Tab-separated table of C-alpha atoms and ligand atoms in Angstrom:
chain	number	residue	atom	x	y	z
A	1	UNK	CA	11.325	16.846	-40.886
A	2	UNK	CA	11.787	12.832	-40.739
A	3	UNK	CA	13.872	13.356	-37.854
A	4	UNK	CA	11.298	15.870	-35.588
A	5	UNK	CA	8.711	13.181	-36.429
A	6	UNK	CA	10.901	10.839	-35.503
A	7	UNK	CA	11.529	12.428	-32.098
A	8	UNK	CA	8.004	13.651	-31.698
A	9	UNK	CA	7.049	10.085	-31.787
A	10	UNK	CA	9.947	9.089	-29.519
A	11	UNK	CA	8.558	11.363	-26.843
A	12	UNK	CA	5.029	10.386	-27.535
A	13	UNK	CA	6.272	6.253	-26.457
A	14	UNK	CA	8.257	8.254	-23.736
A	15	UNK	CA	5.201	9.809	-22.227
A	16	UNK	CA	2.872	6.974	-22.696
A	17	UNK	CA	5.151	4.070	-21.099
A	18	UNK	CA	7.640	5.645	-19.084
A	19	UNK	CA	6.644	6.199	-15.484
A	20	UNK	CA	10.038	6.933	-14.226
A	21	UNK	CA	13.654	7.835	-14.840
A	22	UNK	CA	16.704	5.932	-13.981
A	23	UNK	CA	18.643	7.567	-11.306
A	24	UNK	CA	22.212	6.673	-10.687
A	25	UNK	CA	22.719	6.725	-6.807
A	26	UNK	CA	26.082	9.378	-6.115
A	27	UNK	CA	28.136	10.004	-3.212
A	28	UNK	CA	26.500	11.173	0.118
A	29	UNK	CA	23.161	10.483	-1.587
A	30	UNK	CA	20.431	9.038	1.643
A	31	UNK	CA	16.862	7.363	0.700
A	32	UNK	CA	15.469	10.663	2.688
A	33	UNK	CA	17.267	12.956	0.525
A	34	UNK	CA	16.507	11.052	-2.456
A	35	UNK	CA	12.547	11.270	-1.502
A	36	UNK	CA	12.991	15.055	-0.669
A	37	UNK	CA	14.679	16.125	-3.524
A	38	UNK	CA	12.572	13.871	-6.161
A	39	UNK	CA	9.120	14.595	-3.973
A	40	UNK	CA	8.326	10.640	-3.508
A	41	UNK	CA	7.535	9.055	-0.492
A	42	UNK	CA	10.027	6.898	0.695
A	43	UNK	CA	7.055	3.823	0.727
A	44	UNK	CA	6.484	4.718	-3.055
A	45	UNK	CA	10.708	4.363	-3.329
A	46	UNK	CA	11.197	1.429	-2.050
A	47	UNK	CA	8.159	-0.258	-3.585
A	48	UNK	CA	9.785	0.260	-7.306
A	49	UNK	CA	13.038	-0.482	-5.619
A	50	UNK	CA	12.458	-4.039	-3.761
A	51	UNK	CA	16.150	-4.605	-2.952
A	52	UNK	CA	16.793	-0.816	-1.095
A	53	UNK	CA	17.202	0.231	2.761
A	54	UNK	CA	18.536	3.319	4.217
A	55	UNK	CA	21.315	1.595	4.891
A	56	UNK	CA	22.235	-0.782	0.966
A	57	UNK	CA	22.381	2.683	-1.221
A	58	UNK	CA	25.315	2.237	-3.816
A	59	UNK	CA	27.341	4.483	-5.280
A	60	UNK	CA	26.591	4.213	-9.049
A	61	UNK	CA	23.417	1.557	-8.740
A	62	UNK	CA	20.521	2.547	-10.636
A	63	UNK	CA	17.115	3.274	-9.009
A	64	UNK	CA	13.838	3.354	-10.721
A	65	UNK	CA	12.397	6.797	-9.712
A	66	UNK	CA	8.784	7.339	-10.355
A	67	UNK	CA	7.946	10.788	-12.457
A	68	UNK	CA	5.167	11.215	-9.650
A	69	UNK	CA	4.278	9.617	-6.608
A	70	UNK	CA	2.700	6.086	-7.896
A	71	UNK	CA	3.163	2.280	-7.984
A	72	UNK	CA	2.813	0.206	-10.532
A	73	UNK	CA	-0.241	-2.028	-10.180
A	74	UNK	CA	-1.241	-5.065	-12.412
A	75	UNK	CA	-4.074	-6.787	-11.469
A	76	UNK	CA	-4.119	-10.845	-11.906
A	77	UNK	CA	-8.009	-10.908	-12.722
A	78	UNK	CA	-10.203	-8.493	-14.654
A	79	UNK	CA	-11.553	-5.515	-12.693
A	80	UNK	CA	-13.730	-2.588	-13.440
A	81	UNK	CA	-11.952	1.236	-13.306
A	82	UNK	CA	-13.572	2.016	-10.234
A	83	UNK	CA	-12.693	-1.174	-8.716
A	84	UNK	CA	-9.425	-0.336	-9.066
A	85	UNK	CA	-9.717	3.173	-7.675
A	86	UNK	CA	-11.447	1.746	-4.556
A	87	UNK	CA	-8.091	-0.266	-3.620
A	88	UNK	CA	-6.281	3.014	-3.437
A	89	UNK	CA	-9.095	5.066	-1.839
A	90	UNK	CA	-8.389	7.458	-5.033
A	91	UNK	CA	-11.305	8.567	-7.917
A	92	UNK	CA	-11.221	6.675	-10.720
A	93	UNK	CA	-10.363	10.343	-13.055
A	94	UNK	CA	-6.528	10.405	-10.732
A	95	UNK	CA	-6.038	7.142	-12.754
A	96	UNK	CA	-7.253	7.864	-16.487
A	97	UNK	CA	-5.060	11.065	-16.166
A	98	UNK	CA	-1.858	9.366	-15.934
A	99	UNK	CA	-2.668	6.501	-18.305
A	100	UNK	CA	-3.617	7.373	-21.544
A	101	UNK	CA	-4.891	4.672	-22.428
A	102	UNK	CA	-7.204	3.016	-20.049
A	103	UNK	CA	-10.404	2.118	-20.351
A	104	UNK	CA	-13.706	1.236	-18.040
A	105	UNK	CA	-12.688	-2.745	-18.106
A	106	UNK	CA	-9.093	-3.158	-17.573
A	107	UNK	CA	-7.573	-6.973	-18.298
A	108	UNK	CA	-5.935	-9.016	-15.916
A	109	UNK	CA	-2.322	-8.683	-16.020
A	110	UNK	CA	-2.682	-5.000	-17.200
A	111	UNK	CA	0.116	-2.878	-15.957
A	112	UNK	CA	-1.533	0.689	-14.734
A	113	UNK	CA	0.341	2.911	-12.875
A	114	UNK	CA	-1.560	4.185	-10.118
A	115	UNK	CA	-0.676	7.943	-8.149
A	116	UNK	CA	-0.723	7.363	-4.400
A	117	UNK	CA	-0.105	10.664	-3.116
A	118	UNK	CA	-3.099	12.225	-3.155
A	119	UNK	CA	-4.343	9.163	-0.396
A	120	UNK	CA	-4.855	11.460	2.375
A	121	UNK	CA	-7.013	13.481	0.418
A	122	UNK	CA	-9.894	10.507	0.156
A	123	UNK	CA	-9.579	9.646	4.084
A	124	UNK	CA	-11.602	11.721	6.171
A	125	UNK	CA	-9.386	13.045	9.014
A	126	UNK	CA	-12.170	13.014	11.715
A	127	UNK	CA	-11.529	8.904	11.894
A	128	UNK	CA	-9.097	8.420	14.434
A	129	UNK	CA	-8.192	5.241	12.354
A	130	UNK	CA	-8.752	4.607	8.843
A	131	UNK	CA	-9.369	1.424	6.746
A	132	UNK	CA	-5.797	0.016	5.748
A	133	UNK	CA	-7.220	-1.771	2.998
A	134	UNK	CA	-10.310	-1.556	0.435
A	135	UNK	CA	-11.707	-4.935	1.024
A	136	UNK	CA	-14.773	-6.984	2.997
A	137	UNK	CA	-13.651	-8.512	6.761
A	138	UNK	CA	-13.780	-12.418	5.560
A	139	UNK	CA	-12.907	-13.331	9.411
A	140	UNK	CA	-13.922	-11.226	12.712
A	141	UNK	CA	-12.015	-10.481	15.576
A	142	UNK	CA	-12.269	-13.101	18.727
A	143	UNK	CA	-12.821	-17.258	19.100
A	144	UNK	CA	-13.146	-18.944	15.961
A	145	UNK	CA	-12.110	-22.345	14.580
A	146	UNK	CA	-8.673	-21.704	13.017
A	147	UNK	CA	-9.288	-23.037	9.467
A	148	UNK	CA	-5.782	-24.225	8.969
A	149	UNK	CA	-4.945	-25.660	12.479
A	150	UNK	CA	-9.045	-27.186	13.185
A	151	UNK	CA	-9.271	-25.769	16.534
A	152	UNK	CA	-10.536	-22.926	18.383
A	153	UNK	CA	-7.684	-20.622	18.380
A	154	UNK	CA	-8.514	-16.445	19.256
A	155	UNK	CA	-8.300	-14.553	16.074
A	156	UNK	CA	-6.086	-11.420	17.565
A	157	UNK	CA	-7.458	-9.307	14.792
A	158	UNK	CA	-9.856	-8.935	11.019
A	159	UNK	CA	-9.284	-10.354	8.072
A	160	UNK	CA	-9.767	-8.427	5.046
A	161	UNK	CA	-10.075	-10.200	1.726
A	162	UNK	CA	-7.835	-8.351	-0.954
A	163	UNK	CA	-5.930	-9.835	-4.270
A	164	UNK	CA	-2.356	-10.298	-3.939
A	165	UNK	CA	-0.394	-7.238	-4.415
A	166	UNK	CA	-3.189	-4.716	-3.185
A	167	UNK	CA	-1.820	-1.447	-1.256
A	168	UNK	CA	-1.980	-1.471	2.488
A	169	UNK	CA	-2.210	1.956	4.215
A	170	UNK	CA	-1.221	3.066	7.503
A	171	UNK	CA	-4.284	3.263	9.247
A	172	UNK	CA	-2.994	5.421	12.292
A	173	UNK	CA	0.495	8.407	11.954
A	174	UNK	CA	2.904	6.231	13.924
A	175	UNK	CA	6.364	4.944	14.075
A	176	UNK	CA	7.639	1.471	12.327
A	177	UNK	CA	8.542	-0.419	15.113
A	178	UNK	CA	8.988	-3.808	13.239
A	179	UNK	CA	9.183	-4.295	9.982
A	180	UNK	CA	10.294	-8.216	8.521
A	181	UNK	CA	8.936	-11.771	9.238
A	182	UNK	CA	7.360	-13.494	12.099
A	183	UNK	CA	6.033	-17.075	12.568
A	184	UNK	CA	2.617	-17.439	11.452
A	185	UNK	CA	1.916	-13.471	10.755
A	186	UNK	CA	4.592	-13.925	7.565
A	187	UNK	CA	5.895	-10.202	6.282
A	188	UNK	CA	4.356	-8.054	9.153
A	189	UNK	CA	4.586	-4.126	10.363
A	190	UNK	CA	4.010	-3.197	13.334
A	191	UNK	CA	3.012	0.576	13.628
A	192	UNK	CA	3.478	2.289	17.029
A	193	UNK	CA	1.236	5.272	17.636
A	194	UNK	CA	1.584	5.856	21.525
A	195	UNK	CA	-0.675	3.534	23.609
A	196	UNK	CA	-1.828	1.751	20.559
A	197	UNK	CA	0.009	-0.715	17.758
A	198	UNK	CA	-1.022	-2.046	14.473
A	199	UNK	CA	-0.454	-5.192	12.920
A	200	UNK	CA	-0.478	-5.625	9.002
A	201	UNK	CA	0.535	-9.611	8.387
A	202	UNK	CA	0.696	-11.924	5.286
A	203	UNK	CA	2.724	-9.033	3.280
A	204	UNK	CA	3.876	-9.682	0.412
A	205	UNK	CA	5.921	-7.122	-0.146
A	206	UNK	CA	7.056	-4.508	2.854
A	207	UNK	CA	7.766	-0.708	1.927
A	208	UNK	CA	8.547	0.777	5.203
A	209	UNK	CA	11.761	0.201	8.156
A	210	UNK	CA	12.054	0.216	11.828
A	211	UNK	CA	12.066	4.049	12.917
A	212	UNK	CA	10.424	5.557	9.655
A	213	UNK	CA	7.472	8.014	10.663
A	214	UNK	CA	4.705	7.208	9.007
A	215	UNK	CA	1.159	9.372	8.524
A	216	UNK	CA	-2.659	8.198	8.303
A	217	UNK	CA	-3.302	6.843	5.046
A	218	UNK	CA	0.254	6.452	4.123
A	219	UNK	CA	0.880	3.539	1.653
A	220	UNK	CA	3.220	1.089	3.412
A	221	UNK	CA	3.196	-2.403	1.550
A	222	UNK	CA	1.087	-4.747	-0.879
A	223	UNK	CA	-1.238	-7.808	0.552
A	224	UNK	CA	0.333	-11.095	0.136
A	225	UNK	CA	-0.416	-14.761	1.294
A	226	UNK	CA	3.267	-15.417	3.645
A	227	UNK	CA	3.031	-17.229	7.075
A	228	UNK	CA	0.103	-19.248	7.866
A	229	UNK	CA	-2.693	-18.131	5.384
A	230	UNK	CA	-5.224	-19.904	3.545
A	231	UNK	CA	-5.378	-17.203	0.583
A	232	UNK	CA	-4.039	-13.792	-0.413
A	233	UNK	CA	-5.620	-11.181	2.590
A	234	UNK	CA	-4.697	-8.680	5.205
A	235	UNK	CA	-4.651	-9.744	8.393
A	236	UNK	CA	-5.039	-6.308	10.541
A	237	UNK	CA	-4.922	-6.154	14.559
A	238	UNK	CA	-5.517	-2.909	17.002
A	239	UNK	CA	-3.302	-3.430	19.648
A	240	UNK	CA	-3.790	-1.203	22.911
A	241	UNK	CA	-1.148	-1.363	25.177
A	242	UNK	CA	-0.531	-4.365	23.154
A	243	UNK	CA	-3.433	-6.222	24.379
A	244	UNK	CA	-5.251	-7.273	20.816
A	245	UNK	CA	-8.589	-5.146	20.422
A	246	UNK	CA	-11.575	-5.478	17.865
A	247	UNK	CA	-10.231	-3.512	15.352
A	248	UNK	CA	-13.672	-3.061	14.135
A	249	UNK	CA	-14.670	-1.034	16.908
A	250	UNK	CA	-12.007	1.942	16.219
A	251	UNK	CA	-12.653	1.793	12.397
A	252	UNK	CA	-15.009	3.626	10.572
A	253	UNK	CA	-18.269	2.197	10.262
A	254	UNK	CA	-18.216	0.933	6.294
A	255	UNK	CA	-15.364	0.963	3.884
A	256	UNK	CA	-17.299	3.683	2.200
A	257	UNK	CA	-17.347	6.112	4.818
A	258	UNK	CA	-13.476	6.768	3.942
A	259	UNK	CA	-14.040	7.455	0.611
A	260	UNK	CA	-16.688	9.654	-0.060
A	261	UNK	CA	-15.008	10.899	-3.419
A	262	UNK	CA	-15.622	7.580	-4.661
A	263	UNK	CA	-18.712	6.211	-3.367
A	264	UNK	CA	-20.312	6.762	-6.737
A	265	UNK	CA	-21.973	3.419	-7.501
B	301	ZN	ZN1	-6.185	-13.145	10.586
């Protein structure tokens, strides 16, 4: 009897805490496969595996596969539920399913584990382009002063203020076509969707590789602060024919409009 409650409670800390299994990498074994087989996006992959590439897989080198498709996501100030929700365009109930024990108020530093496959689902599929990020534009599109050189410089796309480590969506189905640093934009992607590119700059962490197919509203990275940034946002361009466009202009009108499910307060 000691030893089923002993086990019941084992699997009770299993459940609660552990969001994945440790996978030992075997012969012949690809990052496509891997996502296949496990049903994980290779994005969600390579987000709980930093270090990985198609091309660095191991044979014995343990990977951190996520039970379903989610991220880990700890938040380094105080935030509502909802608030939360709104940075993966996701209702709050996808998050208090998963984690037991969350409440409306979650504390900085809070580790929540956060499903991103259902993403699609919030994005309405009549936008051409979608909102890569949950967040307010803190600088526009065209001639400003550039606050860290003091001179008017052309902003070639919007800034959107986000916390560090926020998810950054595709905002277009396209194909990686860079993926790694660049003066001034720091950890950038550059999406290709035929006639048009997308920029996503100041990354601080980049989930996706040149050639990888990516679909509207598919995570892709988290928001940083690299290259020449003043504070943790995402810069975003619209690039057609890559001459630099107002993003603005192709987006959906509000933030909200995306995310109907959630628009609740
Ligand atoms: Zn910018």
């Amino acid at each position: 009897m000691r030893k089923i409650i002993a086990f019941a409670i084992i699997m009770m800390v299993g459940i609660t805490f552990a969001f994945y299994i440790d996978y030992k990498v075997q012969a012949g074994d690809t990052l496509y496969d891997l996502s296949k087989n496990f049903n994980i996006p290779i994005p969600v992959l390579m987000d709980w595996n930093p270090s990985i590439s198609p091309s660095n897989l191991k044979i014995g080198q343990t990977l951190k596969i996520p039970l379903v498709s989610g991220i880990m996501y700890k938040p380094s100030k105080a935030l509502t539920l909802s608030a939360l929700a709104k940075y993966f365009f996701i209702d709050p109930e996808e998050i208090t399913s998963v984690n037991l024990s969350i409440g409306s108020n979650i504390p900085a530093n809070k580790e929540v584990f956060v499903p991103v496959g259902k993403v699609n689902t919030s994005f309405t599929q009549l936008a051409d382009f979608v909102w890569p990020a949950y967040g307010s534009i803190t600088s526009e599109f065209g001639w400003r002063l550039h606050p860290i050189y003091n001179k008017n410089m052309f902003h070639s796309g919007i800034d959107i203020g986000v916390p560090l480590s926020t998810p950054v969506f595709a905002a277009r189905g396209g194909t990686v076509k860079y993926a790694g640093w660049q003066s001034g934009y720091g950890n950038v992607i550059i999406i290709d969707h035929g006639g048009y590119q997308t920029y996503y700059a100041h990354l601080s962490k980049i989930n996706v590789y040149i050639g990888l197919r990516v679909e509207k509203g598919d995570f892709i990275a988290r928001s940083g602060n690299t290259g020449t940034s003043t504070g943790p946002h995402l810069h975003f361009e619209v690039r057609k024919n890559d001459e630099p466009n107002d993003p603005v202009a192709y987006l959906p009108r509000t933030n909200t409009y995306v995310m109907r499910r959630v628009f609740s307060e």
